[in-house]
Amino acid sequence: MAEKEIVLSGIRATGNLHLGNYYGALSKFVRMQDDYDCLYFVADLHALTTNPDPDKLHENVRNIVAEYLAAGLDPEKSTLFVQSDVPEISEMYLLLNMHVGIGELMRTASFKDKARKQLGIKSDSENIESQIIGSDSNKRVNAGLLTYPTLMAVDILIQKANKVPVGKDQEQHLELTRRFARRFNSFYGVDLFPEPENFNFGGNAVKVPGLDGSGKMGKSEGNCIYLIDDEKTLRKKVMRAVTDEGPKTPGQPVSQPVENLFTLLELTSTPEIVKHYRDAYADCSIRYGDLKKQLAEDILKVTLPIRERILDLQGDDAAISKALRIGAEKARERASKTLAEVRHTMGIRKF
């Protein structure tokens, strides 16, 4: 019997999971558990780049684990763990940094964008990299943000993952991971690390739009429907979603804000309901209030059962602790083997 391919994914411990996380990844993770060797982790070390409140960080980790389990991840089928529970990651992070250049890290789009925002540098400024280094501001950009791609690479390489589901904003980091793997293998003349590939679940990536009329759903944009939202909160969010003045002529193109609502409807409703409202838009009879009420009802059918399980798990520290203990043991077993190979390869050996 052929070994299952290793799939790994992590999410930063920065807040609750939302509908975009669910349809973009989490629902697919659940379906993959029987076909792949799956590792899913909560990236609390990555979250430290923003210097979060310690108590809030711990709470965020617990909440995300509860949401993972509530959505259907099974710790008996998948390896579910917290990043910091695998200390081998931190040691290999140090070792791999010896083969990573400052310049290639500074050129990553995500670093420049986040550093620019932290330092208040305008997006159209010239020589942003020089301004980041030479800033005389009291604000600073921590080294963890710069070496974020190295830590992400270690998350992947230490488990020798074959496939990593990442969004467009993380594709550059995955390409760096592939580069670091090639560099290490070439430098030491070994075949230690596979080059991981992006995994899009065998189809087009799902882009879940936000409620503000533009872009995708995201925590920082404040346009989310969270899996933990109660019924009243969710209905209020949907009813406030941005629309337009309505169609004026039959068959006119659908505006982006309204198309966003149709996209959400297609994710959560039946084809008959979607067709009804698309036809109503086409013949100018649509009532946005009715569309939003229907959308809220159909989203609630998805999220309320998950919300109930989340609340149960949030009050059951024993269940969360057990799941993470099982996951950490499995993740550490593989990570310690890889780290031992890396240490030996680099010449760090016992006498």
mmCIF file of C-alpha atoms in Angstrom:
data_model
loop_
_atom_site.group_PDB
_atom_site.id
_atom_site.type_symbol
_atom_site.label_atom_id
_atom_site.label_comp_id
_atom_site.label_asym_id
_atom_site.label_seq_id
_atom_site.Cartn_x
_atom_site.Cartn_y
_atom_site.Cartn_z
ATOM 1 C CA MET A 1 0.000 0.000 0.000
ATOM 2 C CA ALA A 2 1.449 3.369 -1.052
ATOM 3 C CA GLU A 3 2.160 5.920 1.641
ATOM 4 C CA LYS A 4 -0.244 8.811 1.801
ATOM 5 C CA GLU A 5 1.022 12.217 0.692
ATOM 6 C CA ILE A 6 1.702 14.600 3.555
ATOM 7 C CA VAL A 7 -0.453 17.744 3.594
ATOM 8 C CA LEU A 8 0.265 20.530 6.081
ATOM 9 C CA SER A 9 -1.517 23.776 6.857
ATOM 10 C CA GLY A 10 -1.382 26.283 9.686
ATOM 11 C CA ILE A 11 -3.365 29.308 10.762
ATOM 12 C CA ARG A 12 -2.095 32.193 12.882
ATOM 13 C CA ALA A 13 -3.604 32.570 16.329
ATOM 14 C CA THR A 14 -4.989 36.056 15.731
ATOM 15 C CA GLY A 15 -8.739 35.673 16.178
ATOM 16 C CA ASN A 16 -11.786 33.575 15.395
ATOM 17 C CA LEU A 17 -12.298 31.673 12.156
ATOM 18 C CA HIS A 18 -14.791 33.064 9.677
ATOM 19 C CA LEU A 19 -16.857 31.865 6.735
ATOM 20 C CA GLY A 20 -13.935 32.518 4.380
ATOM 21 C CA ASN A 21 -11.702 30.199 6.416
ATOM 22 C CA TYR A 22 -14.435 27.574 6.443
ATOM 23 C CA TYR A 23 -15.221 27.452 2.727
ATOM 24 C CA GLY A 24 -11.707 28.373 1.609
ATOM 25 C CA ALA A 25 -9.966 25.658 3.590
ATOM 26 C CA LEU A 26 -11.510 24.142 6.714
ATOM 27 C CA SER A 27 -14.384 22.271 5.065
ATOM 28 C CA LYS A 28 -11.874 20.817 2.601
ATOM 29 C CA PHE A 29 -9.491 19.817 5.408
ATOM 30 C CA VAL A 30 -12.286 17.731 6.903
ATOM 31 C CA ARG A 31 -12.892 15.911 3.611
ATOM 32 C CA MET A 32 -9.161 15.227 3.116
ATOM 33 C CA GLN A 33 -8.598 13.383 6.395
ATOM 34 C CA ASP A 34 -9.118 9.891 4.980
ATOM 35 C CA ASP A 35 -7.100 10.361 1.790
ATOM 36 C CA TYR A 36 -3.984 12.198 3.015
ATOM 37 C CA ASP A 37 -1.588 12.254 5.956
ATOM 38 C CA CYS A 38 -2.838 15.607 7.276
ATOM 39 C CA LEU A 39 -1.164 17.940 9.749
ATOM 40 C CA TYR A 40 -3.001 21.068 10.884
ATOM 41 C CA PHE A 41 -1.507 23.470 13.400
ATOM 42 C CA VAL A 42 -2.165 26.734 15.169
ATOM 43 C CA ALA A 43 0.732 29.104 14.471
ATOM 44 C CA ASP A 44 1.205 30.830 17.805
ATOM 45 C CA LEU A 45 4.909 31.536 17.138
ATOM 46 C CA HIS A 46 4.006 33.338 13.913
ATOM 47 C CA ALA A 47 1.477 35.409 15.854
ATOM 48 C CA LEU A 48 4.284 36.783 18.059
ATOM 49 C CA THR A 49 5.443 39.078 15.227
ATOM 50 C CA THR A 50 2.677 41.492 16.281
ATOM 51 C CA ASN A 51 3.526 41.291 20.024
ATOM 52 C CA PRO A 52 0.036 40.177 21.108
ATOM 53 C CA ASP A 53 -1.250 40.313 24.668
ATOM 54 C CA PRO A 54 -0.100 37.002 26.258
ATOM 55 C CA ASP A 55 -3.490 36.129 27.733
ATOM 56 C CA LYS A 56 -5.240 36.971 24.474
ATOM 57 C CA LEU A 57 -2.789 34.824 22.510
ATOM 58 C CA HIS A 58 -3.495 31.822 24.735
ATOM 59 C CA GLU A 59 -7.235 32.379 24.414
ATOM 60 C CA ASN A 60 -6.967 32.667 20.612
ATOM 61 C CA VAL A 61 -5.115 29.358 20.406
ATOM 62 C CA ARG A 62 -7.776 27.587 22.470
ATOM 63 C CA ASN A 63 -10.586 29.122 20.395
ATOM 64 C CA ILE A 64 -9.067 28.110 17.067
ATOM 65 C CA VAL A 65 -8.498 24.546 18.268
ATOM 66 C CA ALA A 66 -12.127 24.405 19.424
ATOM 67 C CA GLU A 67 -13.237 25.723 16.018
ATOM 68 C CA TYR A 68 -11.076 23.181 14.175
ATOM 69 C CA LEU A 69 -12.599 20.339 16.161
ATOM 70 C CA ALA A 70 -16.135 21.735 15.916
ATOM 71 C CA ALA A 71 -15.859 21.953 12.133
ATOM 72 C CA GLY A 72 -15.064 18.245 11.953
ATOM 73 C CA LEU A 73 -11.305 17.739 12.243
ATOM 74 C CA ASP A 74 -10.697 14.401 13.960
ATOM 75 C CA PRO A 75 -7.518 14.145 16.087
ATOM 76 C CA GLU A 76 -7.544 10.386 15.469
ATOM 77 C CA LYS A 77 -7.343 10.936 11.698
ATOM 78 C CA SER A 78 -5.366 14.196 11.469
ATOM 79 C CA THR A 79 -2.429 15.543 13.431
ATOM 80 C CA LEU A 80 -3.718 18.677 15.162
ATOM 81 C CA PHE A 81 -1.146 20.604 17.189
ATOM 82 C CA VAL A 82 0.080 23.966 18.422
ATOM 83 C CA GLN A 83 3.280 25.194 16.781
ATOM 84 C CA SER A 84 5.066 25.970 20.052
ATOM 85 C CA ASP A 85 4.354 22.445 21.353
ATOM 86 C CA VAL A 86 6.961 21.221 18.855
ATOM 87 C CA PRO A 87 10.216 22.842 20.105
ATOM 88 C CA GLU A 88 12.142 21.159 17.289
ATOM 89 C CA ILE A 89 10.620 23.819 15.014
ATOM 90 C CA SER A 90 12.372 26.621 16.914
ATOM 91 C CA GLU A 91 15.756 24.923 16.758
ATOM 92 C CA MET A 92 15.498 24.153 13.060
ATOM 93 C CA TYR A 93 14.351 27.758 12.485
ATOM 94 C CA LEU A 94 17.731 28.887 13.851
ATOM 95 C CA LEU A 95 19.647 26.345 11.747
ATOM 96 C CA LEU A 96 17.856 27.095 8.487
ATOM 97 C CA ASN A 97 18.379 30.842 8.950
ATOM 98 C CA MET A 98 22.090 30.152 8.402
ATOM 99 C CA HIS A 99 21.231 29.443 4.770
ATOM 100 C CA VAL A 100 18.822 32.328 4.206
ATOM 101 C CA GLY A 101 19.849 35.747 2.894
ATOM 102 C CA ILE A 102 18.700 39.021 4.433
ATOM 103 C CA GLY A 103 18.173 40.485 0.967
ATOM 104 C CA GLU A 104 15.808 37.774 -0.218
ATOM 105 C CA LEU A 105 13.763 38.142 2.968
ATOM 106 C CA MET A 106 13.580 41.922 2.644
ATOM 107 C CA ARG A 107 12.383 41.639 -0.932
ATOM 108 C CA THR A 108 9.304 39.596 -0.016
ATOM 109 C CA ALA A 109 6.132 41.522 -0.737
ATOM 110 C CA SER A 110 4.471 40.696 2.576
ATOM 111 C CA PHE A 111 7.442 41.913 4.645
ATOM 112 C CA LYS A 112 7.699 45.207 2.774
ATOM 113 C CA ASP A 113 3.968 45.777 3.036
ATOM 114 C CA LYS A 114 3.715 45.004 6.768
ATOM 115 C CA ALA A 115 6.907 46.885 7.636
ATOM 116 C CA ARG A 116 5.779 49.890 5.582
ATOM 117 C CA LYS A 117 2.472 50.006 7.461
ATOM 118 C CA GLN A 118 4.160 49.671 10.860
ATOM 119 C CA LEU A 119 6.554 52.527 10.110
ATOM 120 C CA GLY A 120 4.008 54.750 8.371
ATOM 121 C CA ILE A 121 5.845 54.732 5.019
ATOM 122 C CA LYS A 122 3.667 55.615 2.044
ATOM 123 C CA SER A 123 3.007 52.839 -0.471
ATOM 124 C CA ASP A 124 4.237 54.979 -3.380
ATOM 125 C CA SER A 125 7.524 55.849 -1.672
ATOM 126 C CA GLU A 126 10.784 55.037 -3.416
ATOM 127 C CA ASN A 127 13.375 52.702 -1.898
ATOM 128 C CA ILE A 128 11.030 51.284 0.720
ATOM 129 C CA GLU A 129 13.665 48.731 1.780
ATOM 130 C CA SER A 130 16.179 51.501 2.511
ATOM 131 C CA GLN A 131 13.596 53.461 4.464
ATOM 132 C CA ILE A 132 12.790 50.400 6.591
ATOM 133 C CA ILE A 133 16.464 49.918 7.495
ATOM 134 C CA GLY A 134 17.202 53.604 7.970
ATOM 135 C CA SER A 135 14.038 54.661 9.755
ATOM 136 C CA ASP A 136 14.770 57.018 12.635
ATOM 137 C CA SER A 137 11.262 56.534 13.945
ATOM 138 C CA ASN A 138 10.614 55.243 17.463
ATOM 139 C CA LYS A 139 8.665 52.476 15.772
ATOM 140 C CA ARG A 140 10.549 49.341 14.835
ATOM 141 C CA VAL A 141 10.067 46.250 12.745
ATOM 142 C CA ASN A 142 11.022 43.123 14.647
ATOM 143 C CA ALA A 143 13.369 40.520 13.198
ATOM 144 C CA GLY A 144 10.652 37.890 13.530
ATOM 145 C CA LEU A 145 8.643 39.639 10.835
ATOM 146 C CA LEU A 146 11.680 39.638 8.547
ATOM 147 C CA THR A 147 12.366 35.931 9.081
ATOM 148 C CA TYR A 148 8.698 34.920 8.930
ATOM 149 C CA PRO A 149 9.319 33.020 5.639
ATOM 150 C CA THR A 150 12.075 30.979 7.291
ATOM 151 C CA LEU A 151 9.774 29.898 10.105
ATOM 152 C CA MET A 152 7.057 29.054 7.601
ATOM 153 C CA ALA A 153 9.574 27.018 5.611
ATOM 154 C CA VAL A 154 10.568 25.107 8.738
ATOM 155 C CA ASP A 155 6.925 24.351 9.568
ATOM 156 C CA ILE A 156 6.706 22.651 6.182
ATOM 157 C CA LEU A 157 10.148 21.088 5.805
ATOM 158 C CA ILE A 158 10.415 19.633 9.306
ATOM 159 C CA GLN A 159 7.352 17.500 8.530
ATOM 160 C CA LYS A 160 8.587 16.819 4.962
ATOM 161 C CA ALA A 161 5.197 17.919 3.639
ATOM 162 C CA ASN A 162 4.462 17.290 -0.026
ATOM 163 C CA LYS A 163 1.534 19.644 -0.389
ATOM 164 C CA VAL A 164 0.663 22.919 1.337
ATOM 165 C CA PRO A 165 -2.647 24.713 0.701
ATOM 166 C CA VAL A 166 -1.837 28.434 0.538
ATOM 167 C CA GLY A 167 -3.646 31.480 -0.753
ATOM 168 C CA LYS A 168 -2.266 33.904 -3.302
ATOM 169 C CA ASP A 169 -0.744 36.111 -0.581
ATOM 170 C CA GLN A 170 1.395 33.183 0.650
ATOM 171 C CA GLU A 171 2.541 31.819 -2.719
ATOM 172 C CA GLN A 172 5.800 33.784 -2.569
ATOM 173 C CA HIS A 173 6.576 32.279 0.838
ATOM 174 C CA LEU A 174 5.951 28.772 -0.485
ATOM 175 C CA GLU A 175 8.286 29.447 -3.405
ATOM 176 C CA LEU A 176 10.940 30.562 -0.894
ATOM 177 C CA THR A 177 10.401 27.284 0.978
ATOM 178 C CA ARG A 178 11.090 25.389 -2.248
ATOM 179 C CA ARG A 179 14.204 27.499 -2.806
ATOM 180 C CA PHE A 180 15.479 26.910 0.739
ATOM 181 C CA ALA A 181 14.907 23.150 0.347
ATOM 182 C CA ARG A 182 16.873 23.078 -2.925
ATOM 183 C CA ARG A 183 19.638 25.200 -1.445
ATOM 184 C CA PHE A 184 20.069 22.996 1.628
ATOM 185 C CA ASN A 185 20.012 19.791 -0.413
ATOM 186 C CA SER A 186 22.505 21.196 -2.921
ATOM 187 C CA PHE A 187 24.855 22.759 -0.362
ATOM 188 C CA TYR A 188 25.257 19.514 1.595
ATOM 189 C CA GLY A 189 24.830 17.105 -1.318
ATOM 190 C CA VAL A 190 21.820 15.396 0.246
ATOM 191 C CA ASP A 191 18.261 14.620 -0.712
ATOM 192 C CA LEU A 192 16.737 15.499 2.631
ATOM 193 C CA PHE A 193 13.842 17.805 1.814
ATOM 194 C CA PRO A 194 11.111 17.357 -0.807
ATOM 195 C CA GLU A 195 10.022 20.517 -2.591
ATOM 196 C CA PRO A 196 6.436 21.168 -1.469
ATOM 197 C CA GLU A 197 3.715 22.117 -3.931
ATOM 198 C CA ASN A 198 0.689 24.328 -3.530
ATOM 199 C CA PHE A 199 -2.459 22.293 -3.085
ATOM 200 C CA ASN A 200 -5.734 23.729 -4.383
ATOM 201 C CA PHE A 201 -7.890 20.734 -3.454
ATOM 202 C CA GLY A 202 -8.197 19.627 -7.066
ATOM 203 C CA GLY A 203 -10.184 22.613 -8.297
ATOM 204 C CA ASN A 204 -10.367 26.371 -8.447
ATOM 205 C CA ALA A 205 -9.644 28.132 -5.184
ATOM 206 C CA VAL A 206 -12.716 29.471 -3.435
ATOM 207 C CA LYS A 207 -12.638 33.210 -2.858
ATOM 208 C CA VAL A 208 -15.205 34.061 -0.205
ATOM 209 C CA PRO A 209 -16.150 37.751 -0.462
ATOM 210 C CA GLY A 210 -16.695 40.062 2.466
ATOM 211 C CA LEU A 211 -19.833 42.029 3.288
ATOM 212 C CA ASP A 212 -18.346 45.437 2.481
ATOM 213 C CA GLY A 213 -18.776 45.201 -1.280
ATOM 214 C CA SER A 214 -15.181 44.551 -2.252
ATOM 215 C CA GLY A 215 -12.353 42.076 -1.819
ATOM 216 C CA LYS A 216 -12.326 38.883 0.175
ATOM 217 C CA MET A 217 -13.520 38.148 3.675
ATOM 218 C CA GLY A 218 -10.753 38.821 6.200
ATOM 219 C CA LYS A 219 -10.315 39.527 9.898
ATOM 220 C CA SER A 220 -8.368 42.740 9.368
ATOM 221 C CA GLU A 221 -10.970 44.098 6.942
ATOM 222 C CA GLY A 222 -13.799 43.855 9.468
ATOM 223 C CA ASN A 223 -16.148 42.355 6.869
ATOM 224 C CA CYS A 224 -16.478 38.871 8.346
ATOM 225 C CA ILE A 225 -19.120 36.419 9.356
ATOM 226 C CA TYR A 226 -17.517 34.390 12.140
ATOM 227 C CA LEU A 227 -18.358 30.760 12.821
ATOM 228 C CA ILE A 228 -18.946 31.767 16.448
ATOM 229 C CA ASP A 229 -21.400 34.593 15.617
ATOM 230 C CA ASP A 230 -24.769 34.219 17.318
ATOM 231 C CA GLU A 231 -27.989 34.354 15.315
ATOM 232 C CA LYS A 232 -28.790 37.992 16.072
ATOM 233 C CA THR A 233 -25.279 39.211 15.262
ATOM 234 C CA LEU A 234 -25.135 37.264 12.022
ATOM 235 C CA ARG A 235 -28.504 38.491 10.781
ATOM 236 C CA LYS A 236 -27.538 42.085 11.566
ATOM 237 C CA LYS A 237 -24.246 41.755 9.655
ATOM 238 C CA VAL A 238 -25.934 40.322 6.578
ATOM 239 C CA MET A 239 -28.718 42.914 6.560
ATOM 240 C CA ARG A 240 -26.072 45.670 6.642
ATOM 241 C CA ALA A 241 -24.146 44.198 3.696
ATOM 242 C CA VAL A 242 -23.341 46.692 0.948
ATOM 243 C CA THR A 243 -25.541 46.569 -2.190
ATOM 244 C CA ASP A 244 -26.450 49.171 -4.837
ATOM 245 C CA GLU A 245 -29.522 51.072 -6.023
ATOM 246 C CA GLY A 246 -30.819 48.011 -7.838
ATOM 247 C CA PRO A 247 -31.019 47.080 -11.539
ATOM 248 C CA LYS A 248 -32.594 49.693 -13.816
ATOM 249 C CA THR A 249 -32.797 47.731 -17.073
ATOM 250 C CA PRO A 250 -33.380 44.004 -17.681
ATOM 251 C CA GLY A 251 -30.224 41.966 -18.159
ATOM 252 C CA GLN A 252 -27.797 44.643 -16.967
ATOM 253 C CA PRO A 253 -24.460 43.449 -15.481
ATOM 254 C CA VAL A 254 -24.438 42.677 -11.775
ATOM 255 C CA SER A 255 -22.431 45.154 -9.669
ATOM 256 C CA GLN A 256 -19.590 43.806 -7.526
ATOM 257 C CA PRO A 257 -21.314 44.267 -4.120
ATOM 258 C CA VAL A 258 -24.385 42.358 -5.291
ATOM 259 C CA GLU A 259 -22.287 39.704 -7.034
ATOM 260 C CA ASN A 260 -20.585 39.175 -3.659
ATOM 261 C CA LEU A 261 -23.967 38.356 -2.120
ATOM 262 C CA PHE A 262 -24.751 35.975 -4.967
ATOM 263 C CA THR A 263 -21.389 34.264 -4.384
ATOM 264 C CA LEU A 264 -22.223 33.759 -0.712
ATOM 265 C CA LEU A 265 -25.635 32.477 -1.738
ATOM 266 C CA GLU A 266 -24.054 29.968 -4.120
ATOM 267 C CA LEU A 267 -21.875 28.657 -1.285
ATOM 268 C CA THR A 268 -24.683 28.203 1.223
ATOM 269 C CA SER A 269 -28.008 27.888 -0.642
ATOM 270 C CA THR A 270 -29.637 25.485 -3.089
ATOM 271 C CA PRO A 271 -29.271 26.012 -6.863
ATOM 272 C CA GLU A 272 -33.014 26.730 -7.049
ATOM 273 C CA ILE A 273 -32.753 29.617 -4.596
ATOM 274 C CA VAL A 274 -29.715 31.046 -6.393
ATOM 275 C CA LYS A 275 -31.519 30.852 -9.730
ATOM 276 C CA HIS A 276 -34.606 32.554 -8.265
ATOM 277 C CA TYR A 277 -32.656 35.622 -7.120
ATOM 278 C CA ARG A 278 -30.458 35.801 -10.221
ATOM 279 C CA ASP A 279 -33.589 35.740 -12.381
ATOM 280 C CA ALA A 280 -35.149 38.408 -10.173
ATOM 281 C CA TYR A 281 -32.091 40.609 -10.671
ATOM 282 C CA ALA A 282 -32.189 40.025 -14.427
ATOM 283 C CA ASP A 283 -35.837 41.125 -14.719
ATOM 284 C CA CYS A 284 -35.430 44.008 -12.201
ATOM 285 C CA SER A 285 -37.877 42.535 -9.666
ATOM 286 C CA ILE A 286 -35.291 41.745 -7.005
ATOM 287 C CA ARG A 287 -35.735 43.026 -3.447
ATOM 288 C CA TYR A 288 -32.404 43.145 -1.655
ATOM 289 C CA GLY A 289 -34.061 42.843 1.756
ATOM 290 C CA ASP A 290 -35.539 39.482 0.768
ATOM 291 C CA LEU A 291 -32.222 38.337 -0.690
ATOM 292 C CA LYS A 292 -30.391 39.203 2.533
ATOM 293 C CA LYS A 293 -32.974 37.475 4.725
ATOM 294 C CA GLN A 294 -32.655 34.317 2.636
ATOM 295 C CA LEU A 295 -28.864 34.528 2.711
ATOM 296 C CA ALA A 296 -28.821 34.909 6.506
ATOM 297 C CA GLU A 297 -31.120 31.886 6.908
ATOM 298 C CA ASP A 298 -28.933 29.696 4.719
ATOM 299 C CA ILE A 299 -25.670 30.782 6.364
ATOM 300 C CA LEU A 300 -27.171 30.055 9.788
ATOM 301 C CA LYS A 301 -27.948 26.487 8.696
ATOM 302 C CA VAL A 302 -24.210 26.052 8.180
ATOM 303 C CA THR A 303 -22.811 27.990 11.124
ATOM 304 C CA LEU A 304 -25.227 27.390 14.024
ATOM 305 C CA PRO A 305 -24.445 23.660 14.427
ATOM 306 C CA ILE A 306 -20.727 24.507 14.339
ATOM 307 C CA ARG A 307 -21.273 27.333 16.841
ATOM 308 C CA GLU A 308 -22.986 24.956 19.280
ATOM 309 C CA ARG A 309 -20.063 22.536 19.121
ATOM 310 C CA ILE A 310 -17.570 25.402 19.531
ATOM 311 C CA LEU A 311 -19.281 26.582 22.715
ATOM 312 C CA ASP A 312 -19.297 23.037 24.104
ATOM 313 C CA LEU A 313 -15.603 22.596 23.366
ATOM 314 C CA GLN A 314 -14.603 25.998 24.742
ATOM 315 C CA GLY A 315 -15.880 24.809 28.100
ATOM 316 C CA ASP A 316 -14.112 21.458 27.847
ATOM 317 C CA ASP A 317 -10.412 22.085 28.400
ATOM 318 C CA ALA A 318 -9.840 18.363 28.924
ATOM 319 C CA ALA A 319 -10.998 17.521 25.381
ATOM 320 C CA ILE A 320 -8.852 20.273 23.862
ATOM 321 C CA SER A 321 -5.843 19.276 25.943
ATOM 322 C CA LYS A 322 -6.213 15.615 24.959
ATOM 323 C CA ALA A 323 -6.488 16.417 21.244
ATOM 324 C CA LEU A 324 -3.410 18.653 21.358
ATOM 325 C CA ARG A 325 -1.404 16.153 23.409
ATOM 326 C CA ILE A 326 -2.081 13.421 20.855
ATOM 327 C CA GLY A 327 -1.227 15.808 17.995
ATOM 328 C CA ALA A 328 1.963 17.141 19.583
ATOM 329 C CA GLU A 329 3.264 13.616 20.145
ATOM 330 C CA LYS A 330 2.711 12.689 16.492
ATOM 331 C CA ALA A 331 4.117 15.989 15.183
ATOM 332 C CA ARG A 332 7.192 15.795 17.419
ATOM 333 C CA GLU A 333 7.975 12.219 16.429
ATOM 334 C CA ARG A 334 8.426 13.213 12.792
ATOM 335 C CA ALA A 335 9.974 16.628 13.571
ATOM 336 C CA SER A 336 12.618 15.181 15.900
ATOM 337 C CA LYS A 337 13.674 12.691 13.223
ATOM 338 C CA THR A 338 14.044 15.467 10.634
ATOM 339 C CA LEU A 339 15.903 17.723 13.076
ATOM 340 C CA ALA A 340 18.342 14.927 13.905
ATOM 341 C CA GLU A 341 19.029 14.514 10.173
ATOM 342 C CA VAL A 342 19.543 18.279 9.772
ATOM 343 C CA ARG A 343 21.920 18.490 12.748
ATOM 344 C CA HIS A 344 23.983 15.553 11.520
ATOM 345 C CA THR A 345 24.071 16.928 7.973
ATOM 346 C CA MET A 346 25.274 20.329 9.198
ATOM 347 C CA GLY A 347 27.998 18.744 11.366
ATOM 348 C CA ILE A 348 26.353 19.139 14.769
ATOM 349 C CA ARG A 349 27.171 15.694 16.132
ATOM 350 C CA LYS A 350 27.820 14.141 19.507
ATOM 351 C CA PHE A 351 31.308 12.999 20.520
#
